[in-house]
PDB file of C-alpha atoms in Angstrom:
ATOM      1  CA  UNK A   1      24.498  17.701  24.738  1.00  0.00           C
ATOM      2  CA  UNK A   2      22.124  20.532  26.100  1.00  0.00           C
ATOM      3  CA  UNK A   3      20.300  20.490  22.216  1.00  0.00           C
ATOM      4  CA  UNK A   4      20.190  16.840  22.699  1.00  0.00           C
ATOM      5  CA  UNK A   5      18.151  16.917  26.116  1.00  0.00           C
ATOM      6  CA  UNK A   6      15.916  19.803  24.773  1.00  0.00           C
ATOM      7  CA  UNK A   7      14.719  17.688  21.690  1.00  0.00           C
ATOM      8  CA  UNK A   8      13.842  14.660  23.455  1.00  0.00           C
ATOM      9  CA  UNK A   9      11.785  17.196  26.038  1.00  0.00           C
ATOM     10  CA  UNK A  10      10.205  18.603  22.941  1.00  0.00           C
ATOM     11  CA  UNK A  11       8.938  14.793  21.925  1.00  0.00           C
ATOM     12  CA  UNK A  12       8.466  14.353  24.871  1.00  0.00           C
ATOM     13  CA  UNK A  13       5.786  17.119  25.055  1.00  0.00           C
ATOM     14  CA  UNK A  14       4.497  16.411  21.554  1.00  0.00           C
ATOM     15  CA  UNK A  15       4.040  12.658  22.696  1.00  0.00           C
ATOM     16  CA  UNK A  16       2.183  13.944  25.547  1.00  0.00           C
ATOM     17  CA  UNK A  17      -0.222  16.319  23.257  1.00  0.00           C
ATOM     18  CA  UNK A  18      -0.761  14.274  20.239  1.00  0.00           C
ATOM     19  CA  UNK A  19      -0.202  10.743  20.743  1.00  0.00           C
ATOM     20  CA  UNK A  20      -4.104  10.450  21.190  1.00  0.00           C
ATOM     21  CA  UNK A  21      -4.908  12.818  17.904  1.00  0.00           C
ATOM     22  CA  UNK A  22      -2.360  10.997  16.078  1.00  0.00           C
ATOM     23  CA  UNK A  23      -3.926   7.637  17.232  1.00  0.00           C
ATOM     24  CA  UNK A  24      -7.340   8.891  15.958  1.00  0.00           C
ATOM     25  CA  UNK A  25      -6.008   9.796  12.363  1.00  0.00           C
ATOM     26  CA  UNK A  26      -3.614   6.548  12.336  1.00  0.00           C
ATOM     27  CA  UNK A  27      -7.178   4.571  13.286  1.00  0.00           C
ATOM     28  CA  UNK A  28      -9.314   6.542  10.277  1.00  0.00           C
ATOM     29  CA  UNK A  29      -6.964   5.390   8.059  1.00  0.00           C
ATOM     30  CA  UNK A  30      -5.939   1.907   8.917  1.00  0.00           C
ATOM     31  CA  UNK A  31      -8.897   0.832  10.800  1.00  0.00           C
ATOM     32  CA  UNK A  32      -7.128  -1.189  13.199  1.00  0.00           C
ATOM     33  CA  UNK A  33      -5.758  -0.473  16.664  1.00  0.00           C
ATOM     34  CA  UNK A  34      -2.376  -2.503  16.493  1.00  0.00           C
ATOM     35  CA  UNK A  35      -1.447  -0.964  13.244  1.00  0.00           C
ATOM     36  CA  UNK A  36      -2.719   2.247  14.383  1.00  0.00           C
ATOM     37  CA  UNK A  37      -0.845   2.085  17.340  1.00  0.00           C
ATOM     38  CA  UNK A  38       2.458   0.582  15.264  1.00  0.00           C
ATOM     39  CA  UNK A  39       1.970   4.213  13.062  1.00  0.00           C
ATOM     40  CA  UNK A  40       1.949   6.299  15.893  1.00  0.00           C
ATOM     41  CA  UNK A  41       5.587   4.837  17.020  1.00  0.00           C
ATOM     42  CA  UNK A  42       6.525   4.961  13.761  1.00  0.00           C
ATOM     43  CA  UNK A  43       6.085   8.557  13.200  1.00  0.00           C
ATOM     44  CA  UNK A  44       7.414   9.348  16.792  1.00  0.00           C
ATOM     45  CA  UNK A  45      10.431   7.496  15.730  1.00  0.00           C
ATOM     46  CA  UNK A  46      10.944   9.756  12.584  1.00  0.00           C
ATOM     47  CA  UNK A  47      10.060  13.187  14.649  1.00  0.00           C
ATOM     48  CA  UNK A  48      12.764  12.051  16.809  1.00  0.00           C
ATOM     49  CA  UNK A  49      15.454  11.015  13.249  1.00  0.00           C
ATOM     50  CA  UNK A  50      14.225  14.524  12.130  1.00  0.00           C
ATOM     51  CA  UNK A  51      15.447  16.663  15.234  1.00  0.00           C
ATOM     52  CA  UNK A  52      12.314  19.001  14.349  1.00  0.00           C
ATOM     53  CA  UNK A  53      12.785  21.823  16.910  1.00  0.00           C
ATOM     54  CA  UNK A  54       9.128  24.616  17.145  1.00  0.00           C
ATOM     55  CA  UNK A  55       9.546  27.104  19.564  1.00  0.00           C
ATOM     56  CA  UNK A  56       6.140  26.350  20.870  1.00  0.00           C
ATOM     57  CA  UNK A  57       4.452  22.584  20.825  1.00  0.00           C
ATOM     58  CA  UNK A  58       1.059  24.130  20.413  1.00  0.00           C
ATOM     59  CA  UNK A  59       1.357  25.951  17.635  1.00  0.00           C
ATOM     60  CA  UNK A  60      -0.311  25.750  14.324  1.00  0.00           C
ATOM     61  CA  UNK A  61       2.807  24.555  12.359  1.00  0.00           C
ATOM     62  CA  UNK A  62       3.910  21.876  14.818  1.00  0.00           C
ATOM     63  CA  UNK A  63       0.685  20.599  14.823  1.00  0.00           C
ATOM     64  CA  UNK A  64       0.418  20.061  11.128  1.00  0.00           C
ATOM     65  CA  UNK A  65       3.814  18.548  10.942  1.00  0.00           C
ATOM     66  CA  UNK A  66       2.844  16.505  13.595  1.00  0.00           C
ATOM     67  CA  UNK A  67      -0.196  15.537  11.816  1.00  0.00           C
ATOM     68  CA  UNK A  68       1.159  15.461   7.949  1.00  0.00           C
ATOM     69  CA  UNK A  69       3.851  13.183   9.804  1.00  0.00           C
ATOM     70  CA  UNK A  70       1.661  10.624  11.287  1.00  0.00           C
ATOM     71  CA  UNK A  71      -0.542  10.571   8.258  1.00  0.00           C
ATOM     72  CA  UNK A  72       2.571   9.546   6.215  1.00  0.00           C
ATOM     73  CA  UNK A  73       3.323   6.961   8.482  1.00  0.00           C
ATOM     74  CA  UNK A  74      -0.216   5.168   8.227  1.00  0.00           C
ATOM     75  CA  UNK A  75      -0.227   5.742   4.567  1.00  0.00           C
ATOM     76  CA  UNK A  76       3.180   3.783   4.345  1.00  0.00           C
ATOM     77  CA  UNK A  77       1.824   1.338   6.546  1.00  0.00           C
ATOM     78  CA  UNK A  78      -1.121   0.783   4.922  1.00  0.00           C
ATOM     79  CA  UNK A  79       0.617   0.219   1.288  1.00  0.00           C
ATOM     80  CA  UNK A  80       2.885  -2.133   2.993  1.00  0.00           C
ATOM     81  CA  UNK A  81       0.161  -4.004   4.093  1.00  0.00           C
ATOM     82  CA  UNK A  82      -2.111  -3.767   0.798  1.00  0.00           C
ATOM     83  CA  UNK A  83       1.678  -5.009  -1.098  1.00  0.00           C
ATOM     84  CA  UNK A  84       1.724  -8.211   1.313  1.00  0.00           C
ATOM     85  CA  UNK A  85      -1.796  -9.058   0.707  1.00  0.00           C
ATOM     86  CA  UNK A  86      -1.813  -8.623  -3.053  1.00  0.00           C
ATOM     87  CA  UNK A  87      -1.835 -12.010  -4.476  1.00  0.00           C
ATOM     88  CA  UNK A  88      -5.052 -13.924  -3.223  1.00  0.00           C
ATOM     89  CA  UNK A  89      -5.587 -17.552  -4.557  1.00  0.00           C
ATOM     90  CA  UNK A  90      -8.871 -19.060  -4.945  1.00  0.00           C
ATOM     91  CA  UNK A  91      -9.387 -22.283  -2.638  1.00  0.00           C
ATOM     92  CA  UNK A  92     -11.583 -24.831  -5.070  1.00  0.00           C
ATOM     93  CA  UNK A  93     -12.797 -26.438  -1.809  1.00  0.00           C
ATOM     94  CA  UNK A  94     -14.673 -24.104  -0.095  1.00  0.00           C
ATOM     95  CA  UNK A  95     -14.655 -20.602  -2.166  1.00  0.00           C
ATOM     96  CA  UNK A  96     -12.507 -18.852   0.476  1.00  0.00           C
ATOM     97  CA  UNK A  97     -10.013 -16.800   0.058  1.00  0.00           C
ATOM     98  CA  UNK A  98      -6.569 -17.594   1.693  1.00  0.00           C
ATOM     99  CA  UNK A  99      -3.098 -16.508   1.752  1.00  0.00           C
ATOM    100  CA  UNK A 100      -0.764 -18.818   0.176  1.00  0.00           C
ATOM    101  CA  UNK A 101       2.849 -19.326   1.540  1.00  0.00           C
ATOM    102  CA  UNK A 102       5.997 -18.456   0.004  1.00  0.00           C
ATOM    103  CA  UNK A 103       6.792 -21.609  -2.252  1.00  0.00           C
ATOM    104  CA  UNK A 104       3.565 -21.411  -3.412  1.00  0.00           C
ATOM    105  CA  UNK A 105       3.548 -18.232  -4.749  1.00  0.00           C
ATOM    106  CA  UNK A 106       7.066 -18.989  -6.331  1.00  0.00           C
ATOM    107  CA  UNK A 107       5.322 -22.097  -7.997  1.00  0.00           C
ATOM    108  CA  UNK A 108       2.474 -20.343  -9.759  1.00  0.00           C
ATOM    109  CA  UNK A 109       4.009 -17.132 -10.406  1.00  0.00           C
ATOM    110  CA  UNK A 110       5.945 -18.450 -13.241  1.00  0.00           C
ATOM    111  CA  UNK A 111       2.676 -19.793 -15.081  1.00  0.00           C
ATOM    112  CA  UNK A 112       0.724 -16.251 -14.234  1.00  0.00           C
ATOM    113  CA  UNK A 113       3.851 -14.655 -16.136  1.00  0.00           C
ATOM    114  CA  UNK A 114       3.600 -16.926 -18.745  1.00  0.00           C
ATOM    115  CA  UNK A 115      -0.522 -16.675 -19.110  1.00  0.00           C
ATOM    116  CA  UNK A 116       0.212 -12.870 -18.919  1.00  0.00           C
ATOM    117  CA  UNK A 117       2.681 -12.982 -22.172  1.00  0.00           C
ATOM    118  CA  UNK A 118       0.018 -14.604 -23.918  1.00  0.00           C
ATOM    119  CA  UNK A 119      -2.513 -11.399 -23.642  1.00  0.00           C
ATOM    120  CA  UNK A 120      -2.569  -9.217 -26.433  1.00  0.00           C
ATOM    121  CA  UNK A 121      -0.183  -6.571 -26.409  1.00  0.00           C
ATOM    122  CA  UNK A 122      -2.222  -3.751 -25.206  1.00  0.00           C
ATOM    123  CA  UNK A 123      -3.413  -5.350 -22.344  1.00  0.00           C
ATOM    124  CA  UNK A 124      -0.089  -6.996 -21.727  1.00  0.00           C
ATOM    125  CA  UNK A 125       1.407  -3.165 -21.723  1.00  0.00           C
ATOM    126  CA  UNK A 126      -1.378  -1.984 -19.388  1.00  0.00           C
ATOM    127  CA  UNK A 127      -0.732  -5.483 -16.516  1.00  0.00           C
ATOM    128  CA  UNK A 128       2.925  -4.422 -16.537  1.00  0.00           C
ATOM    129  CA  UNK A 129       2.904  -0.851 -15.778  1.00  0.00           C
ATOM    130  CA  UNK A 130      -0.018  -1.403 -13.107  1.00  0.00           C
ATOM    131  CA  UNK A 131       0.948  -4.708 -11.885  1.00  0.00           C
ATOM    132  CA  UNK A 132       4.782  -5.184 -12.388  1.00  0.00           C
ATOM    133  CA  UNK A 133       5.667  -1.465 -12.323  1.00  0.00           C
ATOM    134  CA  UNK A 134       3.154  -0.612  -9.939  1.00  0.00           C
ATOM    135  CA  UNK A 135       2.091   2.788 -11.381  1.00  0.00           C
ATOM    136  CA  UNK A 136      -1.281   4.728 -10.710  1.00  0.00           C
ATOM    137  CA  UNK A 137      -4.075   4.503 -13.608  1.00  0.00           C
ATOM    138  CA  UNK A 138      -2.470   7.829 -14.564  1.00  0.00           C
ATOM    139  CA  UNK A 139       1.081   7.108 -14.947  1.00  0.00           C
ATOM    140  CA  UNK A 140       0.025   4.152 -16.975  1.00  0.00           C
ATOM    141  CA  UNK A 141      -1.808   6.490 -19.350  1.00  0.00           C
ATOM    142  CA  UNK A 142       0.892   8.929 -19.366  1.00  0.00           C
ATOM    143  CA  UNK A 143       3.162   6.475 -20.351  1.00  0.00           C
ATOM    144  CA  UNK A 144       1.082   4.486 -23.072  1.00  0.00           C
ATOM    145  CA  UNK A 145      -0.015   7.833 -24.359  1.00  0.00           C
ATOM    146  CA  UNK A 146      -3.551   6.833 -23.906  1.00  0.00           C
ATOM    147  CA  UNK A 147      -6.471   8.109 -21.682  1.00  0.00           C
ATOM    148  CA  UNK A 148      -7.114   7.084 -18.242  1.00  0.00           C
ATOM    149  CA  UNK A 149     -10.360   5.964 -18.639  1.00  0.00           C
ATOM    150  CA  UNK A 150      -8.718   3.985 -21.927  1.00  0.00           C
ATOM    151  CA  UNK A 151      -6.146   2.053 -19.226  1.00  0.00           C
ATOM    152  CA  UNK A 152      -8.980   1.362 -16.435  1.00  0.00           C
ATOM    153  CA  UNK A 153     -11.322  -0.066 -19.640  1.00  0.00           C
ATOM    154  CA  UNK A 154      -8.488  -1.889 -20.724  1.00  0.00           C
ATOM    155  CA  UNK A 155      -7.341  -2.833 -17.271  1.00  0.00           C
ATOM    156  CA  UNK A 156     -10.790  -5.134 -16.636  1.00  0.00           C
ATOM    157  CA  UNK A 157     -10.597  -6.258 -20.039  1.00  0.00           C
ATOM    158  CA  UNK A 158      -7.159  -7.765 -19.256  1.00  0.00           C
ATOM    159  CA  UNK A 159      -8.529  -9.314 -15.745  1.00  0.00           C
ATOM    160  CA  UNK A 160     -10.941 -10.767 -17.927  1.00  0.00           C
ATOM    161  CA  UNK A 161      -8.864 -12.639 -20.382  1.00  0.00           C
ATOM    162  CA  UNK A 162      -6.835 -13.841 -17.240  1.00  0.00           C
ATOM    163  CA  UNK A 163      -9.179 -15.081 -15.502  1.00  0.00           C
ATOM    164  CA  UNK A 164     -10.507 -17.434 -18.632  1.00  0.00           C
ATOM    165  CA  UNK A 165      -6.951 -18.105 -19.414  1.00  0.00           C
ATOM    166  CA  UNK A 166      -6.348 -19.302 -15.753  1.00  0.00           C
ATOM    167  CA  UNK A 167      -9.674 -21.531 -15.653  1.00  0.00           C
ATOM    168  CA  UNK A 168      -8.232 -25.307 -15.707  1.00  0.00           C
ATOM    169  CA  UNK A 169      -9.756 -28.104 -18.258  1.00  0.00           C
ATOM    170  CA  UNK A 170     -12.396 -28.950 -15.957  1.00  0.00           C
ATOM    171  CA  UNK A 171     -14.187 -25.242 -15.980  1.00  0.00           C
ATOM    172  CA  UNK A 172     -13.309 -24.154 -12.575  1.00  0.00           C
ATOM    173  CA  UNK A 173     -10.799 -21.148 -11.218  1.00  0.00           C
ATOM    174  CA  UNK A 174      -7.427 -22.620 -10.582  1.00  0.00           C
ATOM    175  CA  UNK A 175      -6.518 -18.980  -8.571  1.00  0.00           C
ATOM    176  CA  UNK A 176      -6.715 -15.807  -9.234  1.00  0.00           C
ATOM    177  CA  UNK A 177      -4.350 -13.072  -8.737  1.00  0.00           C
ATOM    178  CA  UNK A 178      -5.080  -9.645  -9.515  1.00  0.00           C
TER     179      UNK A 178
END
């Protein structure tokens, strides 16, 4: 019980001498003050899951766990939010881009799968590790045994051949994903 109350005194502290430097590197790397403001509780939340115990709240190494911990937090945030917004369609009407529901996304994706299958197989390999799999430009080349610089080359190639693939009969961009 007595450990208990000393932890949430030691958040308590750290809340009081970070929260605005953890704000500030939450900010830099989402660029918005809601999420920024969502990382900072996040990473509060996992100090307190962690039971992290310093002997002193202003010392070097709580201050860069601290810090590596609210950087993690906006990082996860941020790929989270890069995940959701992903798929874009192309609106015909007025060239904007807007985020399609749901049942939408379930209607199309079938036909990008199957315009996908139709790419040659090298760029088919290199749209499922990156896209599917969601692996880094070097992953991808580690696992096709093939240079990064190959995969990114290849990458726009295959974007390419979507993209005319995905043009309807009447010449104009159905959507686009990717």
């Amino acid at each position: 019980m007595q450990k208990k109350r000393a932890s949430v005194r030691f958040i308590e502290r750290c809340y009081k001498l970070y929260e605005q430097k953890m704000y500030q590197v939450a900010y830099c790397i989402l660029r918005d003050e809601g999420m920024a403001e969502d990382a900072v509780q996040e990473a509060f939340l996992k100090l307190m899951k962690s039971n992290i115990d310093f002997k002193d709240v202003g010392s070097v190494e709580c201050r860069q766990y601290i810090i590596t911990t609210i950087k993690h937090a906006s990082i996860d945030i941020y790929n989270k939010m890069r995940k959701e917004q992903k798929v874009m369609f192309f609106s015909d009407c007025n060239g904007d881009f807007e985020q399609t529901g749901k049942e939408d996304l379930d209607d199309q994706r079938e036909e990008i799968i199957q315009m996908i299958e139709k790419l040659p197989e090298k760029y088919y390999e290199v749209l499922n590790c990156m896209i599917i799999k969601e692996l880094s430009v070097r992953e991808t080349a580690k696992e096709m045994e093939i240079t990064e610089a190959n995969v990114r080359k290849r990458f726009e190639r295959a974007k390419l051949l979507l993209k005319t693939l995905m043009k309807g009969n009447d010449g104009n961009e159905k959507f686009r994903a990717i």
